[in-house]
Coordinates of C-alpha atoms and ligand atoms in Angstrom, one line a residue:
X12 CA -10.8 -6.5 -7.2
X13 CA -8.8 -4.6 -9.8
X14 CA -10.3 -1.4 -11.1
X15 CA -10.1 -1.4 -14.9
X16 CA -8.4 1.6 -16.5
X17 CA -11.2 4.1 -17.3
X18 CA -10.2 5.2 -20.7
X19 CA -9.2 2.0 -22.4
X20 CA -10.2 3.3 -25.8
X21 CA -7.7 6.2 -25.7
X22 CA -4.2 5.7 -26.8
X23 CA -1.5 4.9 -24.3
X24 CA 2.0 6.2 -25.1
X25 CA 4.6 3.8 -23.9
X26 CA 8.0 5.5 -23.8
X27 CA 11.1 3.4 -23.2
X28 CA 14.7 3.7 -24.3
X29 CA 14.4 0.7 -26.5
X30 CA 11.8 -0.2 -29.0
X31 CA 10.6 -3.8 -28.7
X32 CA 12.6 -4.5 -31.9
X33 CA 16.2 -3.6 -32.6
X34 CA 17.8 -2.8 -35.9
X35 CA 20.7 -4.9 -37.0
X36 CA 23.5 -3.8 -39.3
X37 CA 22.4 -6.6 -41.7
X38 CA 19.3 -4.4 -42.3
X39 CA 16.9 -6.6 -40.4
X40 CA 14.9 -6.0 -37.2
X41 CA 14.8 -8.6 -34.3
X42 CA 13.4 -8.7 -30.7
X43 CA 15.2 -6.4 -28.3
X44 CA 17.1 -7.9 -25.4
X45 CA 16.1 -7.5 -21.7
X46 CA 13.3 -8.0 -19.3
X47 CA 11.6 -4.7 -20.0
X48 CA 10.7 -5.6 -23.5
X49 CA 9.9 -9.3 -22.8
X50 CA 7.2 -8.2 -20.2
X51 CA 6.0 -5.0 -21.8
X52 CA 5.3 -6.2 -25.2
X53 CA 2.7 -8.8 -24.3
X54 CA 1.3 -6.6 -21.5
X55 CA 0.5 -3.8 -24.1
X56 CA -0.9 -6.2 -26.7
X57 CA -4.5 -5.7 -25.7
X58 CA -4.3 -1.9 -25.4
X59 CA -4.4 0.7 -28.1
X60 CA -0.8 1.6 -27.6
X61 CA 2.0 3.5 -29.3
X62 CA 5.6 2.6 -28.4
X63 CA 8.2 5.4 -28.5
X64 CA 11.8 4.3 -28.4
X65 CA 15.3 3.9 -29.9
X66 CA 16.2 1.3 -32.5
X67 CA 19.3 0.2 -30.7
X68 CA 21.5 1.4 -33.6
X69 CA 23.1 4.8 -34.3
X70 CA 21.4 6.8 -37.1
X71 CA 23.6 6.8 -40.2
X72 CA 24.4 10.5 -40.1
X73 CA 22.4 13.3 -38.5
X74 CA 19.6 12.4 -36.0
X75 CA 16.9 13.3 -38.6
X76 CA 18.1 11.0 -41.3
X77 CA 15.7 8.1 -41.8
X78 CA 16.2 4.3 -41.9
X79 CA 13.8 1.5 -42.8
X80 CA 10.8 1.8 -40.5
X81 CA 10.4 -0.7 -37.7
X82 CA 7.9 -3.5 -38.5
X83 CA 4.6 -2.6 -36.8
X84 CA 2.9 -5.8 -37.8
X85 CA 5.3 -7.9 -35.8
X86 CA 4.2 -6.4 -32.6
X87 CA 0.6 -5.0 -33.2
X88 CA 1.8 -1.7 -31.7
X89 CA 2.5 1.5 -33.5
X90 CA 6.3 2.1 -33.2
X91 CA 7.8 5.5 -33.3
X92 CA 11.6 5.7 -33.4
X93 CA 13.7 8.3 -31.6
X94 CA 16.9 8.6 -33.5
X95 CA 20.4 9.1 -32.0
X96 CA 23.8 9.8 -33.6
X97 CA 26.8 7.6 -32.8
X98 CA 28.2 10.4 -30.6
X99 CA 24.8 10.5 -28.7
X100 CA 24.8 6.7 -28.3
X101 CA 28.3 6.9 -26.8
X102 CA 27.6 9.7 -24.4
X103 CA 23.9 9.0 -23.4
X104 CA 23.5 5.2 -23.7
X105 CA 27.0 3.9 -23.1
X106 CA 28.0 6.8 -20.9
X107 CA 25.4 8.3 -18.5
X108 CA 22.9 5.4 -18.7
X109 CA 25.2 2.4 -18.5
X110 CA 28.5 3.7 -17.0
X111 CA 27.0 6.0 -14.4
X112 CA 23.3 5.1 -13.6
X113 CA 23.3 1.3 -14.2
X114 CA 26.2 0.5 -11.8
X115 CA 25.0 3.2 -9.3
X116 CA 21.5 1.8 -9.2
X117 CA 22.9 -1.7 -8.7
X118 CA 24.8 -1.1 -5.4
X119 CA 27.9 0.3 -7.3
X120 CA 29.1 -3.3 -8.0
X121 CA 31.5 -1.6 -10.4
X122 CA 32.4 2.0 -9.8
X123 CA 30.1 4.5 -11.6
X124 CA 31.7 6.9 -14.0
X125 CA 30.2 10.5 -14.0
X126 CA 31.1 12.7 -16.9
X127 CA 29.5 16.2 -17.5
X128 CA 29.3 15.6 -21.3
X129 CA 27.5 12.4 -20.7
X130 CA 25.0 14.1 -18.5
X131 CA 24.4 16.8 -21.1
X132 CA 23.7 14.2 -23.7
X133 CA 21.3 12.5 -21.2
X134 CA 19.4 15.8 -20.9
X135 CA 19.3 16.3 -24.7
X136 CA 18.0 12.8 -25.4
X137 CA 15.4 13.0 -22.6
X138 CA 14.2 16.3 -24.1
X139 CA 14.0 14.6 -27.6
X140 CA 11.8 11.9 -26.1
X141 CA 9.6 14.4 -24.3
X142 CA 9.2 16.5 -27.5
X143 CA 8.4 13.4 -29.6
X144 CA 5.5 12.5 -27.2
X145 CA 4.4 16.1 -26.7
X146 CA 3.9 16.7 -30.5
X147 CA 2.0 13.4 -31.0
X148 CA -0.1 12.6 -28.0
X149 CA -3.8 13.5 -28.2
X150 CA -5.3 15.6 -25.4
X151 CA -5.5 14.0 -22.0
X152 CA -3.6 10.9 -23.2
X153 CA -1.9 8.6 -20.9
X154 CA 1.9 8.4 -21.1
X155 CA 3.9 5.6 -19.5
X156 CA 7.6 6.3 -19.2
X157 CA 10.1 3.5 -18.4
X158 CA 13.4 3.0 -16.7
X159 CA 16.5 4.8 -15.7
X160 CA 17.3 6.1 -19.2
X161 CA 14.4 8.6 -19.1
X162 CA 14.1 10.0 -15.6
X163 CA 13.9 13.6 -16.8
X164 CA 11.1 12.9 -19.2
X165 CA 8.1 13.2 -16.8
X166 CA 8.9 16.8 -15.7
X167 CA 9.8 17.9 -19.2
X168 CA 6.6 16.5 -20.5
X169 CA 4.5 18.1 -17.7
X170 CA 5.9 21.5 -18.7
X171 CA 5.2 20.9 -22.4
X172 CA 1.8 19.2 -22.0
X173 CA 0.2 19.7 -18.6
X174 CA -3.0 17.9 -19.8
X175 CA -1.2 14.5 -20.1
X176 CA -1.5 11.9 -17.4
X177 CA 2.1 10.8 -16.7
X178 CA 3.2 7.5 -15.1
X179 CA 6.8 6.4 -14.6
X180 CA 8.1 2.9 -13.8
X181 CA 11.6 2.1 -12.7
X182 CA 12.6 -1.5 -13.8
X183 CA 15.8 -1.5 -11.8
X184 CA 16.3 -1.1 -8.0
X185 CA 16.2 2.5 -6.7
X186 CA 19.5 3.0 -4.9
X187 CA 20.0 3.6 -1.2
X188 CA 20.6 7.2 -0.1
X189 CA 24.2 6.3 0.6
X190 CA 24.7 5.6 -3.1
X191 CA 22.2 8.0 -4.6
X192 CA 23.7 11.0 -2.8
X193 CA 27.0 10.4 -4.6
X194 CA 25.3 11.3 -7.9
X195 CA 26.2 14.8 -9.2
X196 CA 22.9 16.6 -9.9
X197 CA 20.9 13.8 -8.4
X198 CA 18.2 16.4 -7.4
X199 CA 17.6 17.0 -11.1
X200 CA 16.7 13.3 -11.6
X201 CA 14.4 13.4 -8.6
X202 CA 12.7 16.5 -9.8
X203 CA 12.4 14.8 -13.2
X204 CA 10.6 11.8 -11.7
X205 CA 8.4 14.1 -9.6
X206 CA 6.9 15.5 -12.8
X207 CA 4.8 12.2 -12.9
X208 CA 1.4 11.7 -11.5
X209 CA 2.4 8.1 -10.5
X210 CA 5.9 6.7 -9.8
X211 CA 6.1 2.9 -9.7
X212 CA 8.9 0.7 -8.4
X213 CA 9.4 -3.1 -8.4
X214 CA 9.6 -3.5 -4.6
X215 CA 8.6 -1.8 -1.3
X216 CA 12.3 -1.4 -0.6
X217 CA 12.7 0.8 -3.7
X218 CA 9.6 2.9 -2.6
X219 CA 11.1 3.5 0.8
X220 CA 14.5 4.5 -0.6
X221 CA 12.8 6.9 -3.1
X222 CA 10.8 8.4 -0.3
X223 CA 14.0 8.9 1.7
X224 CA 15.7 10.6 -1.2
X225 CA 12.9 13.0 -2.0
X226 CA 12.7 13.9 1.7
X227 CA 15.9 15.9 1.0
X228 CA 14.1 18.2 -1.4
X229 CA 12.7 21.5 0.0
X230 CA 9.7 21.6 -2.3
X231 CA 8.3 18.2 -1.5
X232 CA 5.9 17.4 1.3
X233 CA 4.7 13.9 2.2
X234 CA 1.0 13.5 2.6
X235 CA 0.0 9.9 3.4
X236 CA 1.1 7.7 0.6
X237 CA 1.4 10.7 -1.8
X238 CA 3.9 13.5 -2.3
X239 CA 2.8 17.2 -2.6
X240 CA 5.2 18.8 -5.0
X241 CA 5.5 22.5 -5.7
X242 CA 7.3 23.6 -8.9
X243 CA 7.4 27.4 -9.2
X244 CA 3.8 28.5 -8.8
X245 CA 2.4 25.1 -9.8
X246 CA 1.5 22.3 -7.4
X247 CA 0.6 18.8 -8.0
X248 CA 0.5 15.5 -6.1
X249 CA 2.5 12.3 -7.0
X250 CA 1.4 8.8 -6.0
X251 CA 4.2 6.4 -5.3
X252 CA 3.8 2.6 -5.1
X253 CA 5.2 -0.9 -5.7
X254 CA 4.1 -2.8 -8.8
X255 CA 6.1 -6.0 -9.1
X256 CA 6.5 -6.9 -12.8
X257 CA 5.7 -10.4 -14.1
X258 CA 6.1 -12.4 -17.3
X259 CA 3.3 -13.3 -19.7
X260 CA 2.8 -16.5 -17.6
X261 CA 0.0 -18.1 -19.7
X262 CA 2.2 -17.7 -22.8
X263 CA 5.1 -19.7 -21.3
X264 CA 2.7 -22.2 -19.7
X265 CA 1.0 -22.9 -23.1
X266 CA 4.2 -22.9 -25.1
X267 CA 5.8 -25.4 -22.7
X268 CA 3.2 -28.1 -23.6
X269 CA 3.5 -27.7 -27.4
X270 CA 5.1 -30.4 -29.4
X271 CA 7.7 -28.2 -31.0
X272 CA 9.0 -26.9 -27.6
X273 CA 8.9 -30.4 -26.0
X274 CA 10.8 -31.9 -28.9
X275 CA 13.4 -29.1 -28.7
X276 CA 13.7 -29.7 -24.9
X277 CA 14.2 -33.4 -25.6
X278 CA 17.0 -32.7 -28.1
X279 CA 18.7 -30.5 -25.5
X280 CA 18.6 -33.3 -23.0
X281 CA 19.8 -35.8 -25.6
X282 CA 22.8 -33.6 -26.4
X283 CA 23.6 -33.6 -22.7
X284 CA 23.7 -37.4 -22.5
X285 CA 20.2 -37.7 -21.0
X286 CA 21.3 -36.3 -17.6
X287 CA 19.7 -37.4 -14.3
X288 CA 19.5 -33.7 -13.5
X289 CA 20.1 -30.6 -15.7
X290 CA 21.0 -27.3 -14.1
X291 CA 20.4 -24.1 -16.1
X292 CA 21.5 -20.4 -16.0
X293 CA 20.1 -17.8 -18.4
X294 CA 21.3 -14.2 -18.2
X295 CA 22.4 -11.2 -20.1
X296 CA 26.2 -11.2 -19.6
X297 CA 26.1 -8.4 -17.0
X298 CA 28.1 -8.0 -13.8
X299 CA 24.9 -7.7 -11.8
X300 CA 24.0 -11.3 -12.5
X301 CA 26.8 -12.9 -10.5
X302 CA 27.7 -15.5 -13.2
X303 CA 31.3 -16.2 -12.3
X304 CA 30.6 -16.9 -8.6
X305 CA 27.7 -19.1 -9.7
X306 CA 30.0 -21.2 -12.0
X307 CA 32.4 -21.7 -9.1
X308 CA 29.4 -22.9 -6.9
X309 CA 28.2 -25.3 -9.6
X310 CA 31.7 -26.7 -10.0
X311 CA 32.0 -27.2 -6.2
X312 CA 28.7 -29.1 -6.2
X313 CA 29.4 -31.3 -9.2
X314 CA 32.8 -32.2 -7.8
X315 CA 31.5 -33.0 -4.3
X316 CA 31.6 -36.6 -3.1
X317 CA 27.8 -36.5 -2.7
X318 CA 27.1 -35.5 -6.4
X319 CA 30.2 -36.5 -8.4
X320 CA 28.8 -40.0 -9.2
X321 CA 25.4 -38.7 -10.4
X322 CA 24.9 -37.7 -14.1
X323 CA 24.3 -34.0 -13.5
X324 CA 24.9 -31.5 -16.3
X325 CA 24.8 -27.7 -16.5
X326 CA 24.1 -25.2 -19.3
X327 CA 24.9 -21.5 -18.9
X328 CA 23.4 -19.2 -21.6
X329 CA 25.0 -15.8 -21.5
X330 CA 23.4 -13.3 -23.9
X331 CA 25.9 -10.7 -25.2
X332 CA 25.1 -7.2 -23.8
X333 CA 26.5 -3.7 -24.0
X334 CA 29.6 -5.2 -25.7
X335 CA 31.1 -1.8 -26.6
X336 CA 31.8 -1.1 -22.9
X337 CA 35.1 -2.1 -21.4
X338 CA 33.5 -3.2 -18.1
X339 CA 31.4 -5.7 -20.1
X340 CA 34.5 -6.9 -22.1
X341 CA 36.4 -7.4 -18.8
X342 CA 33.4 -9.3 -17.3
X343 CA 33.3 -11.6 -20.3
X344 CA 37.0 -12.4 -19.8
X345 CA 36.5 -13.1 -16.1
X346 CA 33.5 -15.3 -16.7
X347 CA 35.2 -17.3 -19.4
X348 CA 38.5 -17.6 -17.4
X349 CA 36.5 -18.9 -14.4
X350 CA 34.7 -21.4 -16.7
X351 CA 38.0 -22.7 -18.1
X352 CA 39.4 -23.2 -14.6
X353 CA 36.2 -25.0 -13.3
X354 CA 35.9 -27.1 -16.4
X355 CA 39.6 -28.2 -16.2
X356 CA 39.0 -29.3 -12.6
X357 CA 35.9 -31.2 -13.6
X358 CA 37.8 -32.9 -16.5
X359 CA 40.5 -34.1 -14.0
X360 CA 37.7 -36.0 -12.2
X361 CA 36.4 -37.3 -15.5
X362 CA 33.2 -35.2 -15.2
X363 CA 31.4 -33.4 -18.0
X364 CA 32.1 -29.7 -18.4
X365 CA 29.7 -26.9 -17.8
X366 CA 28.3 -26.0 -21.3
X367 CA 28.6 -22.3 -22.0
X368 CA 26.7 -20.6 -24.8
X369 CA 27.6 -17.0 -25.5
X370 CA 24.9 -15.8 -28.0
X371 CA 21.5 -14.3 -28.3
X372 CA 18.8 -17.0 -28.4
X373 CA 15.3 -16.6 -29.7
X374 CA 12.4 -16.8 -27.1
X375 CA 11.3 -20.2 -28.3
X376 CA 14.8 -21.6 -27.8
X377 CA 14.9 -20.2 -24.3
X378 CA 11.5 -21.8 -23.6
X379 CA 12.9 -25.1 -24.7
X380 CA 15.8 -24.7 -22.2
X381 CA 13.3 -23.9 -19.4
X382 CA 11.4 -27.1 -20.2
X383 CA 14.6 -29.2 -20.4
X384 CA 16.0 -28.0 -17.1
X385 CA 15.4 -29.6 -13.7
X386 CA 17.0 -26.9 -11.7
X387 CA 17.1 -23.1 -12.5
X388 CA 19.9 -21.1 -11.0
X389 CA 19.5 -17.3 -10.6
X390 CA 22.2 -15.7 -8.5
X391 CA 22.0 -11.9 -9.3
X392 CA 24.0 -9.7 -7.0
X393 CA 21.3 -7.0 -7.5
X394 CA 18.3 -7.2 -9.7
X395 CA 15.2 -5.0 -9.9
X396 CA 12.9 -8.1 -10.4
X397 CA 14.5 -10.8 -12.5
X398 CA 12.0 -12.3 -15.0
X399 CA 14.0 -15.4 -15.9
X400 CA 13.1 -17.1 -12.7
X401 CA 9.4 -16.3 -13.2
X402 CA 9.5 -17.4 -16.8
X403 CA 11.0 -20.7 -15.7
X404 CA 8.3 -21.3 -13.1
X405 CA 5.6 -20.4 -15.7
X406 CA 7.2 -23.1 -18.0
X407 CA 6.7 -26.0 -15.4
X408 CA 3.0 -27.0 -15.8
X409 CA 3.8 -30.4 -14.1
X410 CA 5.1 -28.6 -11.0
X411 CA 8.4 -30.5 -11.4
X412 CA 11.2 -27.9 -11.6
X413 CA 13.4 -26.5 -8.8
X414 CA 14.3 -22.9 -8.5
X415 CA 17.5 -21.6 -6.7
X416 CA 17.1 -17.9 -6.3
X417 CA 19.3 -15.0 -5.1
X418 CA 17.7 -13.2 -2.2
X419 CA 19.0 -9.9 -3.8
X420 CA 16.4 -10.0 -6.6
X421 CA 13.1 -8.2 -6.4
X422 CA 11.5 -11.6 -7.2
X423 CA 12.7 -13.1 -3.9
X424 CA 10.1 -11.0 -2.0
X425 CA 7.4 -12.9 -3.8
X426 CA 9.0 -16.3 -4.6
X427 CA 9.8 -17.3 -1.0
X428 CA 9.3 -21.0 -1.8
X429 CA 12.4 -21.0 -3.9
X430 CA 15.7 -22.2 -2.4
X431 CA 16.9 -18.7 -1.5
X432 CA 20.7 -18.0 -1.4
X433 CA 23.2 -15.3 -0.7
X434 CA 24.7 -14.5 -4.1
X435 CA 27.8 -12.9 -2.6
X436 CA 28.8 -16.2 -1.0
X437 CA 29.8 -19.1 -3.2
X438 CA 29.5 -21.6 -0.4
X439 CA 25.9 -20.5 0.2
X440 CA 25.0 -20.8 -3.5
X441 CA 26.5 -24.3 -3.4
X442 CA 24.5 -25.0 -0.2
X443 CA 21.2 -23.9 -1.9
X444 CA 22.0 -25.8 -5.1
X445 CA 22.8 -29.0 -3.1
X446 CA 19.5 -28.6 -1.1
X447 CA 17.5 -28.3 -4.3
X448 CA 19.2 -31.3 -5.9
X449 CA 18.7 -33.6 -3.0
X450 CA 15.1 -32.4 -2.2
X451 CA 12.4 -35.1 -2.6
X452 CA 10.1 -34.9 -5.5
X453 CA 7.2 -34.2 -3.1
X454 CA 9.0 -31.2 -1.5
X455 CA 9.9 -29.9 -5.0
X456 CA 6.3 -30.2 -6.1
X457 CA 5.0 -28.4 -3.1
X458 CA 7.4 -25.6 -3.6
X459 CA 6.7 -25.3 -7.3
X460 CA 2.9 -25.2 -6.8
X461 CA 3.4 -22.2 -4.4
X462 CA 5.8 -20.5 -6.8
X463 CA 3.4 -20.9 -9.7
X464 CA 0.5 -19.4 -7.7
X465 CA 2.7 -16.3 -7.1
X466 CA 3.8 -16.0 -10.7
X467 CA 0.3 -16.5 -12.2
X468 CA -1.3 -14.1 -9.8
X469 CA 1.2 -11.3 -10.7
X470 CA 1.8 -11.8 -14.4
X471 CA 2.5 -9.2 -17.1
X472 CA -1.1 -8.3 -17.7
X473 CA -1.9 -7.9 -14.0
X474 CA 1.2 -5.6 -13.7
X475 CA 0.3 -3.4 -16.6
X476 CA -3.4 -3.2 -15.7
X477 CA -2.8 -2.4 -12.0
X478 CA -0.2 0.3 -13.0
X479 CA -2.6 1.9 -15.5
X480 CA -5.6 1.6 -13.2
X481 CA -3.6 3.5 -10.5
X482 CA -2.5 6.1 -13.0
X483 CA -6.1 6.7 -14.1
X484 CA -7.1 7.4 -10.5
X485 CA -4.4 10.1 -10.0
X486 CA -6.4 13.0 -11.3
Ligands
G6P4 C1 17.5 -4.2 -18.2 C2 16.9 -2.8 -18.2 C3 16.2 -2.5 -19.5 C4 17.2 -2.8 -20.7 C5 17.7 -4.2 -20.6 C6 18.7 -4.6 -21.7 O1 16.4 -5.1 -18.2 O2 16.1 -2.5 -17.1 O3 15.8 -1.1 -19.6 O4 16.6 -2.5 -21.9 O5 18.3 -4.4 -19.3 O6 19.7 -3.7 -21.7 P1 20.1 -2.8 -23.0 O7 21.2 -1.9 -22.5 O8 20.5 -3.8 -24.0 O9 18.8 -2.1 -23.4

């Protein structure tokens, strides 16, 4: 039985790099990309919450110059913007966050780049976030800090406002010591996190890795499931635990039965020539998602003697992401080159090409894709949780879809009834996809029922409530 957070009436300060809406050059605001926002926004809806974050766009000139305020009414949350100059966006967001930490925390799939100036910008922006909260939060308020962008915030905040209750949640995997120990000033990040009362991770594996990393600090002692931390003369204890994130499952479930989404799904299938089976991939265009290898595996399955005479189609939606970074530009070239090669091979056999969509789609359009697809393919090389696979499961009220899932996602620990595959191995992805395509309807239904149980038991509300309940018991 879950303990309800004790002080529901008091405000929760939600602090994340991005606001739930992003500012476009055209002067409008739209939903921000990524799993953090898609799970957090509905999870906070029933709380009296303030969201502190960045607009996704550089401030026109100095960091204090204003721009049109974010639309509060679209989200029911009070939104407070932390502004950044163009130079800060380059050094903090594109530099330290996404050229050093992001690759490092995802098994160094591409080589992390460490630059002193980027780290200094990271410190400055983390301080700006901490000051923003410190000047606004009422006494004893609850502050929930998110993700790798803001790992210094908990300690900064504890110094500025010792009365606050501080929780931190990491949405991405925590790296192994082998990788983490290569990070210059990694100890500062650990000390930053240890300013929290509660540190949460997606999986038990990340908890273990974090425990191993802090074991190297002289001022930290393990006491049962907690850590005793001394910081100068002060001492406090930090609870550490796994809180697997989930999607707003009821929302996807309900939407998938509405007329408008079902009609949109029917149109998608009609545009694909009413396929016997439709395979779907939905990802941010990120090197952690394993998209190129997946396209090769799909090509191999479609061409195989077993499946080439069946009317099987595939759609890959790739949402543009971090497009200013050269690693992401190179990734786009690799994915699109791979796609051209695979589609040329399919054309030689008279088979339909894999349909590739490179654009940001609205949530209801993605819901329609989930409803249209018979098989969902998620092949991340490393992924803190992966919400796409859970959203797909939540969108199958008739228990009739099939999920092929990378064993390297946090979700794989819960969704063991998916067809699990090794994302590094194209042959194994093709094997899993083949198994899913040829499975009987009865087997697919049994698997989907079990998957839905896991997704609905651990949805977005459960995640937020259990994290906040744990935070409220820390002092
Ligand atoms: C992942 C991260 C989020 C991030 C999202 C989108 O889900 O965990 O913190 O917001 O990717 O990335 P972006 O760089 O566009 O914010």
